């Protein structure tokens, strides 16, 4: 092809003139088939006969192993689940299930129960878990736990009730569960009056009313065949209850119960044993002689006797009652003997829980469960505990 205005340099350039010469005849229709189906077939063949080369996809990146999570937030990953001189005798996880009656599946109880709530100025965490010994031997959890709210709004009343069935008594776990239900029924029917007495600080009315309520509930168990300990005539269960008003302006916390267990307060990083000590006639009075500035006994001596266990008394368990005013930052802990005993006697357990529960921020349910199941060698009973964080 030549430059514009120049004469053709070669014969080959004649094709350019022929292309645009109007005198040249048309080429006419093609001799090949030109239907719609033919065009589709042509396009299909063009695609299938000359596939476009594909780039091989890169292999997936290998996933990096994640570091193991700690048993609860804030603890190192290698923190053991026990304190003391060495690991406990039993395995930390459940081994054997309790035997089941095919005609009474409703009598089965789960290995662990976990609950929680937030009302007024307090946050509640509660747990009940089967002890290492019962997990190994395939025995049911003898401790029972019930958390309930009665009423609505600021007039509501929150009840925490826990019971521990007597050891070696057939159906002890059933008696404990029934005791919780009996107390819940009685408190629920009287919750409006109880909430008014708590807000008005009517300590005498509360003490007498709750004592009658507990006597009636446990009296039914004493007379029942399933819950009677014929050998000693003692109460078939140990009962511990906590009443929490939902009114944020009311800081009164009411404890009442019968039998062994513990009532503690964690204040400013120090444990205080505020379990009311019974007298010989079965009544409850004040606090033990060794007191803090607020009148509470410190649980700092591992060899100190548990309140009420060395006090002579009548065959029936004495009634225990305490109404206390909470302060912001306090942690109130109510528990059965399965946790109260090692908490009183093992310094390392008190120190570990004090670190975990101080600071004003309540743990989540999973973290609270991990804290409550920290084991101590020689203590393998069921554990039930409820903790209240004050905002």
mmCIF file of C-alpha atoms in Angstrom:
data_model
loop_
_atom_site.group_PDB
_atom_site.id
_atom_site.type_symbol
_atom_site.label_atom_id
_atom_site.label_comp_id
_atom_site.label_asym_id
_atom_site.label_seq_id
_atom_site.Cartn_x
_atom_site.Cartn_y
_atom_site.Cartn_z
ATOM 1 C CA UNK A 1 0.000 0.000 0.000
ATOM 2 C CA UNK A 2 1.453 3.420 -1.076
ATOM 3 C CA UNK A 3 1.381 6.757 0.569
ATOM 4 C CA UNK A 4 -1.470 9.155 -0.122
ATOM 5 C CA UNK A 5 -1.024 10.972 -3.483
ATOM 6 C CA UNK A 6 1.711 8.606 -4.702
ATOM 7 C CA UNK A 7 1.379 6.230 -7.632
ATOM 8 C CA UNK A 8 1.101 2.510 -6.881
ATOM 9 C CA UNK A 9 4.437 0.955 -6.262
ATOM 10 C CA UNK A 10 3.376 -2.708 -6.754
ATOM 11 C CA UNK A 11 0.792 -4.771 -8.559
ATOM 12 C CA UNK A 12 -0.384 -6.146 -5.253
ATOM 13 C CA UNK A 13 -1.967 -2.805 -4.374
ATOM 14 C CA UNK A 14 -4.659 -3.284 -7.055
ATOM 15 C CA UNK A 15 -6.797 -5.177 -4.546
ATOM 16 C CA UNK A 16 -7.431 -1.907 -2.733
ATOM 17 C CA UNK A 17 -8.948 -0.283 -5.767
ATOM 18 C CA UNK A 18 -11.015 -3.353 -6.613
ATOM 19 C CA UNK A 19 -12.457 -3.354 -3.099
ATOM 20 C CA UNK A 20 -13.922 0.097 -3.464
ATOM 21 C CA UNK A 21 -14.694 -0.015 -7.207
ATOM 22 C CA UNK A 22 -18.413 0.378 -7.696
ATOM 23 C CA UNK A 23 -18.311 -1.466 -11.011
ATOM 24 C CA UNK A 24 -17.088 -4.669 -9.396
ATOM 25 C CA UNK A 25 -19.807 -7.340 -9.140
ATOM 26 C CA UNK A 26 -21.186 -8.366 -5.705
ATOM 27 C CA UNK A 27 -19.926 -11.613 -4.319
ATOM 28 C CA UNK A 28 -23.504 -12.824 -3.674
ATOM 29 C CA UNK A 29 -24.784 -15.182 -1.016
ATOM 30 C CA UNK A 30 -22.521 -17.776 0.494
ATOM 31 C CA UNK A 31 -22.852 -21.378 -0.581
ATOM 32 C CA UNK A 32 -22.723 -22.601 3.019
ATOM 33 C CA UNK A 33 -25.958 -23.193 5.040
ATOM 34 C CA UNK A 34 -27.015 -20.047 6.973
ATOM 35 C CA UNK A 35 -30.074 -20.960 9.094
ATOM 36 C CA UNK A 36 -30.549 -20.119 12.824
ATOM 37 C CA UNK A 37 -29.710 -23.680 13.772
ATOM 38 C CA UNK A 38 -26.602 -23.533 11.603
ATOM 39 C CA UNK A 39 -25.403 -20.366 13.311
ATOM 40 C CA UNK A 40 -26.021 -21.912 16.776
ATOM 41 C CA UNK A 41 -24.073 -25.019 15.752
ATOM 42 C CA UNK A 42 -21.242 -22.877 14.424
ATOM 43 C CA UNK A 43 -21.031 -20.889 17.635
ATOM 44 C CA UNK A 44 -21.130 -24.072 19.724
ATOM 45 C CA UNK A 45 -18.356 -25.654 17.718
ATOM 46 C CA UNK A 46 -16.226 -22.531 18.022
ATOM 47 C CA UNK A 47 -16.531 -22.675 21.785
ATOM 48 C CA UNK A 48 -16.046 -26.417 22.225
ATOM 49 C CA UNK A 49 -13.313 -26.923 19.664
ATOM 50 C CA UNK A 50 -11.083 -24.133 20.942
ATOM 51 C CA UNK A 51 -11.459 -23.998 24.733
ATOM 52 C CA UNK A 52 -9.774 -21.136 26.438
ATOM 53 C CA UNK A 53 -6.984 -22.300 28.674
ATOM 54 C CA UNK A 54 -7.790 -22.033 32.386
ATOM 55 C CA UNK A 55 -5.376 -20.897 34.961
ATOM 56 C CA UNK A 56 -5.035 -23.483 37.765
ATOM 57 C CA UNK A 57 -6.540 -22.197 40.992
ATOM 58 C CA UNK A 58 -4.024 -21.698 43.762
ATOM 59 C CA UNK A 59 -4.104 -24.313 46.530
ATOM 60 C CA UNK A 60 -5.924 -23.214 49.727
ATOM 61 C CA UNK A 61 -3.754 -21.756 52.398
ATOM 62 C CA UNK A 62 -3.182 -24.171 55.278
ATOM 63 C CA UNK A 63 -5.047 -23.144 58.426
ATOM 64 C CA UNK A 64 -2.835 -22.183 61.267
ATOM 65 C CA UNK A 65 -3.464 -24.083 64.475
ATOM 66 C CA UNK A 66 -5.246 -21.908 67.019
ATOM 67 C CA UNK A 67 -3.823 -21.718 70.504
ATOM 68 C CA UNK A 68 -5.906 -23.544 73.128
ATOM 69 C CA UNK A 69 -8.395 -21.354 74.939
ATOM 70 C CA UNK A 70 -8.095 -20.944 78.706
ATOM 71 C CA UNK A 71 -10.729 -22.438 80.960
ATOM 72 C CA UNK A 72 -12.133 -18.933 81.464
ATOM 73 C CA UNK A 73 -11.291 -15.435 80.226
ATOM 74 C CA UNK A 74 -8.505 -13.705 82.058
ATOM 75 C CA UNK A 75 -6.704 -16.901 83.055
ATOM 76 C CA UNK A 76 -3.553 -18.230 81.366
ATOM 77 C CA UNK A 77 -4.078 -21.157 79.016
ATOM 78 C CA UNK A 78 -2.015 -23.451 81.230
ATOM 79 C CA UNK A 79 -3.917 -22.670 84.447
ATOM 80 C CA UNK A 80 -4.824 -26.014 86.065
ATOM 81 C CA UNK A 81 -8.385 -26.727 87.127
ATOM 82 C CA UNK A 82 -7.325 -27.463 90.698
ATOM 83 C CA UNK A 83 -5.491 -25.841 93.602
ATOM 84 C CA UNK A 84 -3.525 -27.338 96.457
ATOM 85 C CA UNK A 85 -0.696 -29.825 96.724
ATOM 86 C CA UNK A 86 -1.645 -31.912 93.695
ATOM 87 C CA UNK A 87 -4.392 -33.043 91.332
ATOM 88 C CA UNK A 88 -7.484 -34.630 92.900
ATOM 89 C CA UNK A 89 -8.000 -38.372 92.789
ATOM 90 C CA UNK A 90 -10.923 -38.426 90.366
ATOM 91 C CA UNK A 91 -11.100 -37.413 86.720
ATOM 92 C CA UNK A 92 -12.313 -33.840 86.199
ATOM 93 C CA UNK A 93 -15.011 -34.822 83.692
ATOM 94 C CA UNK A 94 -18.085 -37.060 84.113
ATOM 95 C CA UNK A 95 -17.416 -40.787 83.807
ATOM 96 C CA UNK A 96 -20.555 -42.791 84.616
ATOM 97 C CA UNK A 97 -24.222 -41.888 84.328
ATOM 98 C CA UNK A 98 -26.645 -42.655 87.168
ATOM 99 C CA UNK A 99 -28.910 -45.688 86.657
ATOM 100 C CA UNK A 100 -32.278 -44.828 85.101
ATOM 101 C CA UNK A 101 -35.715 -46.258 85.894
ATOM 102 C CA UNK A 102 -37.647 -46.767 82.639
ATOM 103 C CA UNK A 103 -40.886 -46.015 84.503
ATOM 104 C CA UNK A 104 -39.576 -42.799 86.060
ATOM 105 C CA UNK A 105 -37.507 -40.823 83.558
ATOM 106 C CA UNK A 106 -38.705 -37.602 85.213
ATOM 107 C CA UNK A 107 -36.548 -38.451 88.238
ATOM 108 C CA UNK A 108 -33.318 -38.027 86.277
ATOM 109 C CA UNK A 109 -31.288 -34.905 86.986
ATOM 110 C CA UNK A 110 -28.598 -33.381 84.749
ATOM 111 C CA UNK A 111 -24.947 -33.349 85.728
ATOM 112 C CA UNK A 112 -24.784 -29.525 85.787
ATOM 113 C CA UNK A 113 -27.297 -26.677 86.051
ATOM 114 C CA UNK A 114 -26.335 -23.073 85.229
ATOM 115 C CA UNK A 115 -28.429 -19.919 85.598
ATOM 116 C CA UNK A 116 -28.115 -16.158 85.891
ATOM 117 C CA UNK A 117 -29.941 -12.825 85.778
ATOM 118 C CA UNK A 118 -29.572 -9.093 86.370
ATOM 119 C CA UNK A 119 -32.108 -7.088 88.372
ATOM 120 C CA UNK A 120 -31.898 -3.770 90.136
ATOM 121 C CA UNK A 121 -28.363 -3.127 91.316
ATOM 122 C CA UNK A 122 -27.219 -6.751 91.304
ATOM 123 C CA UNK A 123 -26.079 -9.410 88.848
ATOM 124 C CA UNK A 124 -26.708 -13.044 89.741
ATOM 125 C CA UNK A 125 -24.797 -16.169 88.752
ATOM 126 C CA UNK A 126 -25.806 -19.637 89.980
ATOM 127 C CA UNK A 127 -24.533 -23.156 89.332
ATOM 128 C CA UNK A 128 -25.035 -26.685 90.645
ATOM 129 C CA UNK A 129 -22.726 -29.489 89.535
ATOM 130 C CA UNK A 130 -22.220 -33.129 90.395
ATOM 131 C CA UNK A 131 -19.197 -33.933 92.513
ATOM 132 C CA UNK A 132 -16.196 -35.868 91.227
ATOM 133 C CA UNK A 133 -17.040 -38.849 93.430
ATOM 134 C CA UNK A 134 -20.627 -39.079 92.167
ATOM 135 C CA UNK A 135 -19.428 -38.683 88.570
ATOM 136 C CA UNK A 136 -17.059 -41.604 89.000
ATOM 137 C CA UNK A 137 -19.505 -43.883 90.836
ATOM 138 C CA UNK A 138 -22.501 -43.119 88.615
ATOM 139 C CA UNK A 139 -24.559 -41.515 91.369
ATOM 140 C CA UNK A 140 -27.068 -38.694 90.806
ATOM 141 C CA UNK A 141 -26.366 -35.132 91.855
ATOM 142 C CA UNK A 142 -27.842 -34.762 95.355
ATOM 143 C CA UNK A 143 -27.727 -30.968 95.253
ATOM 144 C CA UNK A 144 -30.667 -29.099 93.727
ATOM 145 C CA UNK A 145 -30.927 -25.489 92.536
ATOM 146 C CA UNK A 146 -33.904 -23.299 91.681
ATOM 147 C CA UNK A 147 -33.887 -19.631 90.602
ATOM 148 C CA UNK A 148 -37.209 -17.829 90.183
ATOM 149 C CA UNK A 149 -38.650 -14.341 89.824
ATOM 150 C CA UNK A 150 -42.040 -13.483 91.286
ATOM 151 C CA UNK A 151 -43.789 -10.256 90.310
ATOM 152 C CA UNK A 152 -42.866 -7.645 87.722
ATOM 153 C CA UNK A 153 -40.925 -4.418 87.519
ATOM 154 C CA UNK A 154 -39.373 -2.945 90.635
ATOM 155 C CA UNK A 155 -41.893 -4.840 92.784
ATOM 156 C CA UNK A 156 -40.459 -8.200 91.726
ATOM 157 C CA UNK A 157 -38.672 -10.530 94.110
ATOM 158 C CA UNK A 158 -35.913 -12.916 93.009
ATOM 159 C CA UNK A 159 -35.529 -16.192 94.907
ATOM 160 C CA UNK A 160 -32.460 -18.415 94.887
ATOM 161 C CA UNK A 161 -32.954 -21.695 96.710
ATOM 162 C CA UNK A 162 -30.544 -24.611 96.926
ATOM 163 C CA UNK A 163 -30.806 -27.877 98.807
ATOM 164 C CA UNK A 164 -28.406 -30.761 99.472
ATOM 165 C CA UNK A 165 -29.837 -34.219 100.036
ATOM 166 C CA UNK A 166 -28.553 -36.263 102.971
ATOM 167 C CA UNK A 167 -25.758 -38.674 102.101
ATOM 168 C CA UNK A 168 -26.578 -42.390 101.729
ATOM 169 C CA UNK A 169 -30.328 -41.720 101.871
ATOM 170 C CA UNK A 170 -32.307 -43.316 99.009
ATOM 171 C CA UNK A 171 -33.954 -40.671 96.859
ATOM 172 C CA UNK A 172 -31.931 -37.848 98.417
ATOM 173 C CA UNK A 173 -31.776 -36.003 95.094
ATOM 174 C CA UNK A 174 -35.565 -36.180 94.825
ATOM 175 C CA UNK A 175 -35.982 -34.796 98.341
ATOM 176 C CA UNK A 176 -33.640 -31.907 97.547
ATOM 177 C CA UNK A 177 -35.528 -31.006 94.376
ATOM 178 C CA UNK A 178 -38.867 -31.213 96.187
ATOM 179 C CA UNK A 179 -37.578 -28.961 98.983
ATOM 180 C CA UNK A 180 -36.658 -26.305 96.409
ATOM 181 C CA UNK A 181 -40.100 -26.500 94.846
ATOM 182 C CA UNK A 182 -41.859 -26.306 98.236
ATOM 183 C CA UNK A 183 -39.968 -23.154 99.198
ATOM 184 C CA UNK A 184 -40.571 -21.606 95.777
ATOM 185 C CA UNK A 185 -44.301 -22.226 96.028
ATOM 186 C CA UNK A 186 -44.504 -20.676 99.480
ATOM 187 C CA UNK A 187 -42.367 -17.645 98.588
ATOM 188 C CA UNK A 188 -44.244 -17.110 95.340
ATOM 189 C CA UNK A 189 -47.605 -16.984 97.090
ATOM 190 C CA UNK A 190 -46.296 -14.417 99.606
ATOM 191 C CA UNK A 191 -43.848 -12.477 97.431
ATOM 192 C CA UNK A 192 -45.742 -9.155 97.604
ATOM 193 C CA UNK A 193 -45.741 -9.112 101.415
ATOM 194 C CA UNK A 194 -42.135 -10.303 101.561
ATOM 195 C CA UNK A 195 -40.985 -7.584 99.146
ATOM 196 C CA UNK A 196 -42.750 -4.939 101.247
ATOM 197 C CA UNK A 197 -41.147 -6.230 104.465
ATOM 198 C CA UNK A 198 -37.708 -6.211 102.842
ATOM 199 C CA UNK A 199 -38.042 -2.643 101.572
ATOM 200 C CA UNK A 200 -39.345 -1.505 104.964
ATOM 201 C CA UNK A 201 -36.558 -3.425 106.802
ATOM 202 C CA UNK A 202 -39.048 -5.305 109.001
ATOM 203 C CA UNK A 203 -36.455 -7.763 110.233
ATOM 204 C CA UNK A 204 -38.597 -9.369 112.921
ATOM 205 C CA UNK A 205 -41.528 -10.012 110.602
ATOM 206 C CA UNK A 206 -39.226 -11.452 107.966
ATOM 207 C CA UNK A 207 -37.458 -13.771 110.373
ATOM 208 C CA UNK A 208 -40.621 -15.221 111.916
ATOM 209 C CA UNK A 209 -42.440 -15.528 108.594
ATOM 210 C CA UNK A 210 -39.569 -17.213 106.784
ATOM 211 C CA UNK A 211 -38.998 -19.579 109.693
ATOM 212 C CA UNK A 212 -42.600 -20.775 109.517
ATOM 213 C CA UNK A 213 -42.272 -21.079 105.760
ATOM 214 C CA UNK A 214 -39.145 -23.257 106.044
ATOM 215 C CA UNK A 215 -40.629 -25.395 108.831
ATOM 216 C CA UNK A 216 -43.708 -26.179 106.758
ATOM 217 C CA UNK A 217 -41.683 -27.036 103.656
ATOM 218 C CA UNK A 218 -39.239 -29.322 105.460
ATOM 219 C CA UNK A 219 -41.995 -30.762 107.641
ATOM 220 C CA UNK A 220 -43.671 -32.291 104.616
ATOM 221 C CA UNK A 221 -40.393 -33.936 103.653
ATOM 222 C CA UNK A 222 -39.819 -35.288 107.164
ATOM 223 C CA UNK A 223 -43.174 -37.024 107.129
ATOM 224 C CA UNK A 224 -42.806 -38.325 103.585
ATOM 225 C CA UNK A 225 -41.436 -41.780 103.013
ATOM 226 C CA UNK A 226 -39.047 -40.682 100.268
ATOM 227 C CA UNK A 227 -37.457 -37.882 102.248
ATOM 228 C CA UNK A 228 -37.265 -39.321 105.783
ATOM 229 C CA UNK A 229 -33.968 -40.224 107.432
ATOM 230 C CA UNK A 230 -35.239 -42.763 109.895
ATOM 231 C CA UNK A 231 -31.812 -43.364 111.426
ATOM 232 C CA UNK A 232 -31.314 -39.913 112.923
ATOM 233 C CA UNK A 233 -34.586 -38.056 112.535
ATOM 234 C CA UNK A 234 -32.640 -35.092 111.165
ATOM 235 C CA UNK A 235 -33.777 -32.880 108.337
ATOM 236 C CA UNK A 236 -33.657 -34.798 105.039
ATOM 237 C CA UNK A 237 -31.945 -31.879 103.288
ATOM 238 C CA UNK A 238 -29.847 -28.833 104.003
ATOM 239 C CA UNK A 239 -31.678 -25.782 102.728
ATOM 240 C CA UNK A 240 -30.273 -22.360 101.831
ATOM 241 C CA UNK A 241 -32.243 -19.475 100.337
ATOM 242 C CA UNK A 242 -31.598 -15.909 99.212
ATOM 243 C CA UNK A 243 -34.155 -13.168 98.541
ATOM 244 C CA UNK A 244 -33.176 -10.280 96.244
ATOM 245 C CA UNK A 245 -35.570 -7.378 95.627
ATOM 246 C CA UNK A 246 -35.577 -6.033 92.069
ATOM 247 C CA UNK A 247 -35.941 -2.460 93.341
ATOM 248 C CA UNK A 248 -32.583 -0.748 92.573
ATOM 249 C CA UNK A 249 -33.032 1.536 95.582
ATOM 250 C CA UNK A 250 -33.261 -1.414 97.987
ATOM 251 C CA UNK A 251 -29.898 -2.929 98.976
ATOM 252 C CA UNK A 252 -31.238 -5.376 101.579
ATOM 253 C CA UNK A 253 -30.340 -9.019 100.923
ATOM 254 C CA UNK A 254 -32.118 -11.684 102.983
ATOM 255 C CA UNK A 255 -30.709 -15.136 103.675
ATOM 256 C CA UNK A 256 -32.484 -17.970 105.489
ATOM 257 C CA UNK A 257 -31.979 -21.699 105.699
ATOM 258 C CA UNK A 258 -31.490 -24.888 107.652
ATOM 259 C CA UNK A 259 -28.405 -27.090 107.825
ATOM 260 C CA UNK A 260 -24.839 -26.924 106.579
ATOM 261 C CA UNK A 261 -23.457 -24.625 103.925
ATOM 262 C CA UNK A 262 -21.858 -21.234 103.700
ATOM 263 C CA UNK A 263 -22.667 -17.543 103.358
ATOM 264 C CA UNK A 264 -19.709 -15.347 102.430
ATOM 265 C CA UNK A 265 -19.040 -11.812 101.335
ATOM 266 C CA UNK A 266 -16.132 -10.662 99.208
ATOM 267 C CA UNK A 267 -15.438 -7.023 100.037
ATOM 268 C CA UNK A 268 -12.354 -5.059 99.003
ATOM 269 C CA UNK A 269 -10.648 -8.300 97.972
ATOM 270 C CA UNK A 270 -11.075 -9.986 101.395
ATOM 271 C CA UNK A 271 -13.369 -12.871 102.255
ATOM 272 C CA UNK A 272 -15.803 -12.487 105.156
ATOM 273 C CA UNK A 273 -17.744 -15.409 106.614
ATOM 274 C CA UNK A 274 -21.160 -13.952 107.493
ATOM 275 C CA UNK A 275 -22.945 -17.252 108.160
ATOM 276 C CA UNK A 276 -25.341 -16.659 111.096
ATOM 277 C CA UNK A 277 -24.394 -18.766 114.083
ATOM 278 C CA UNK A 278 -27.210 -20.705 115.782
ATOM 279 C CA UNK A 279 -27.726 -20.833 119.543
ATOM 280 C CA UNK A 280 -28.492 -23.936 121.575
ATOM 281 C CA UNK A 281 -32.225 -23.320 121.414
ATOM 282 C CA UNK A 282 -32.231 -23.252 117.641
ATOM 283 C CA UNK A 283 -32.522 -19.491 117.192
ATOM 284 C CA UNK A 284 -30.023 -17.452 115.241
ATOM 285 C CA UNK A 285 -28.198 -14.475 116.583
ATOM 286 C CA UNK A 286 -25.815 -11.841 115.245
ATOM 287 C CA UNK A 287 -22.360 -12.832 114.171
ATOM 288 C CA UNK A 288 -19.459 -14.672 115.806
ATOM 289 C CA UNK A 289 -17.239 -12.743 118.241
ATOM 290 C CA UNK A 290 -14.180 -12.239 115.978
ATOM 291 C CA UNK A 291 -15.419 -9.386 113.801
ATOM 292 C CA UNK A 292 -14.378 -6.920 111.191
ATOM 293 C CA UNK A 293 -15.116 -3.213 111.425
ATOM 294 C CA UNK A 294 -18.552 -4.003 109.966
ATOM 295 C CA UNK A 295 -19.212 -6.761 112.509
ATOM 296 C CA UNK A 296 -18.401 -9.749 110.295
ATOM 297 C CA UNK A 297 -16.089 -12.666 111.068
ATOM 298 C CA UNK A 298 -13.162 -13.119 108.700
ATOM 299 C CA UNK A 299 -12.771 -16.590 107.185
ATOM 300 C CA UNK A 300 -8.975 -16.464 107.325
ATOM 301 C CA UNK A 301 -8.181 -19.311 109.716
ATOM 302 C CA UNK A 302 -8.339 -22.643 107.847
ATOM 303 C CA UNK A 303 -8.684 -24.468 111.164
ATOM 304 C CA UNK A 304 -11.610 -22.406 112.402
ATOM 305 C CA UNK A 305 -14.747 -24.396 113.136
ATOM 306 C CA UNK A 306 -17.608 -23.932 110.708
ATOM 307 C CA UNK A 307 -20.474 -22.012 112.250
ATOM 308 C CA UNK A 308 -22.963 -24.284 113.930
ATOM 309 C CA UNK A 309 -21.110 -27.572 113.527
ATOM 310 C CA UNK A 310 -19.661 -27.697 117.022
ATOM 311 C CA UNK A 311 -22.639 -26.142 118.780
ATOM 312 C CA UNK A 312 -24.763 -28.523 120.792
ATOM 313 C CA UNK A 313 -28.413 -28.314 119.903
ATOM 314 C CA UNK A 314 -31.676 -30.175 119.507
ATOM 315 C CA UNK A 315 -32.051 -33.059 117.049
ATOM 316 C CA UNK A 316 -33.658 -30.790 114.452
ATOM 317 C CA UNK A 317 -31.429 -28.375 112.593
ATOM 318 C CA UNK A 318 -31.609 -24.759 113.846
ATOM 319 C CA UNK A 319 -33.033 -22.062 111.610
ATOM 320 C CA UNK A 320 -30.555 -19.544 110.196
ATOM 321 C CA UNK A 321 -31.466 -16.003 109.175
ATOM 322 C CA UNK A 322 -29.579 -12.889 108.195
ATOM 323 C CA UNK A 323 -30.650 -9.603 106.601
ATOM 324 C CA UNK A 324 -27.707 -7.480 105.458
ATOM 325 C CA UNK A 325 -27.250 -4.253 103.514
ATOM 326 C CA UNK A 326 -25.011 -4.550 100.465
ATOM 327 C CA UNK A 327 -22.471 -2.016 99.273
ATOM 328 C CA UNK A 328 -21.413 -1.272 95.725
ATOM 329 C CA UNK A 329 -18.563 -3.616 94.795
ATOM 330 C CA UNK A 330 -19.622 -6.389 97.207
ATOM 331 C CA UNK A 331 -19.933 -9.997 96.082
ATOM 332 C CA UNK A 332 -22.318 -12.127 98.154
ATOM 333 C CA UNK A 333 -21.752 -15.897 97.869
ATOM 334 C CA UNK A 334 -24.245 -18.519 99.027
ATOM 335 C CA UNK A 335 -23.256 -22.185 98.704
ATOM 336 C CA UNK A 336 -23.782 -25.718 99.925
ATOM 337 C CA UNK A 337 -21.178 -27.532 102.011
ATOM 338 C CA UNK A 338 -19.523 -28.933 98.878
ATOM 339 C CA UNK A 339 -18.006 -25.497 98.195
ATOM 340 C CA UNK A 340 -18.208 -23.962 101.672
ATOM 341 C CA UNK A 341 -15.842 -26.522 103.219
ATOM 342 C CA UNK A 342 -12.913 -26.106 100.779
ATOM 343 C CA UNK A 343 -13.491 -22.353 100.660
ATOM 344 C CA UNK A 344 -13.029 -22.171 104.432
ATOM 345 C CA UNK A 345 -10.108 -24.571 104.623
ATOM 346 C CA UNK A 346 -8.044 -24.004 101.470
ATOM 347 C CA UNK A 347 -6.161 -20.707 101.215
ATOM 348 C CA UNK A 348 -5.332 -21.190 97.529
ATOM 349 C CA UNK A 349 -9.000 -21.544 96.580
ATOM 350 C CA UNK A 350 -9.972 -18.389 98.456
ATOM 351 C CA UNK A 351 -7.129 -16.477 96.821
ATOM 352 C CA UNK A 352 -7.972 -17.705 93.329
ATOM 353 C CA UNK A 353 -11.686 -16.899 93.563
ATOM 354 C CA UNK A 354 -10.932 -13.527 95.152
ATOM 355 C CA UNK A 355 -8.766 -12.614 92.156
ATOM 356 C CA UNK A 356 -11.372 -13.824 89.706
ATOM 357 C CA UNK A 357 -14.416 -12.228 91.324
ATOM 358 C CA UNK A 358 -13.018 -8.914 92.560
ATOM 359 C CA UNK A 359 -13.009 -5.814 90.410
ATOM 360 C CA UNK A 360 -16.736 -5.219 90.030
ATOM 361 C CA UNK A 361 -17.232 -6.954 86.654
ATOM 362 C CA UNK A 362 -19.345 -10.113 86.937
ATOM 363 C CA UNK A 363 -18.124 -13.106 84.913
ATOM 364 C CA UNK A 364 -20.229 -14.662 82.197
ATOM 365 C CA UNK A 365 -22.026 -17.923 82.800
ATOM 366 C CA UNK A 366 -19.268 -20.076 81.279
ATOM 367 C CA UNK A 367 -16.557 -18.270 83.243
ATOM 368 C CA UNK A 368 -18.541 -18.599 86.478
ATOM 369 C CA UNK A 369 -18.934 -22.330 85.887
ATOM 370 C CA UNK A 370 -15.170 -22.660 85.350
ATOM 371 C CA UNK A 371 -14.526 -20.787 88.605
ATOM 372 C CA UNK A 372 -17.014 -22.811 90.641
ATOM 373 C CA UNK A 373 -15.540 -26.132 89.503
ATOM 374 C CA UNK A 374 -11.943 -25.390 90.560
ATOM 375 C CA UNK A 375 -11.134 -28.571 92.465
ATOM 376 C CA UNK A 376 -9.324 -29.266 95.713
ATOM 377 C CA UNK A 377 -7.916 -32.664 96.611
ATOM 378 C CA UNK A 378 -10.009 -34.329 99.288
ATOM 379 C CA UNK A 379 -13.239 -32.465 98.397
ATOM 380 C CA UNK A 380 -15.292 -34.411 95.858
ATOM 381 C CA UNK A 381 -18.911 -33.654 96.882
ATOM 382 C CA UNK A 382 -21.564 -31.899 94.821
ATOM 383 C CA UNK A 383 -21.204 -28.127 94.624
ATOM 384 C CA UNK A 384 -23.946 -25.548 94.394
ATOM 385 C CA UNK A 385 -23.247 -21.836 94.577
ATOM 386 C CA UNK A 386 -24.908 -18.506 93.858
ATOM 387 C CA UNK A 387 -22.981 -15.231 93.684
ATOM 388 C CA UNK A 388 -24.418 -11.697 93.575
ATOM 389 C CA UNK A 389 -22.340 -8.791 92.247
ATOM 390 C CA UNK A 390 -23.430 -5.370 93.521
ATOM 391 C CA UNK A 391 -23.172 -2.442 91.094
#
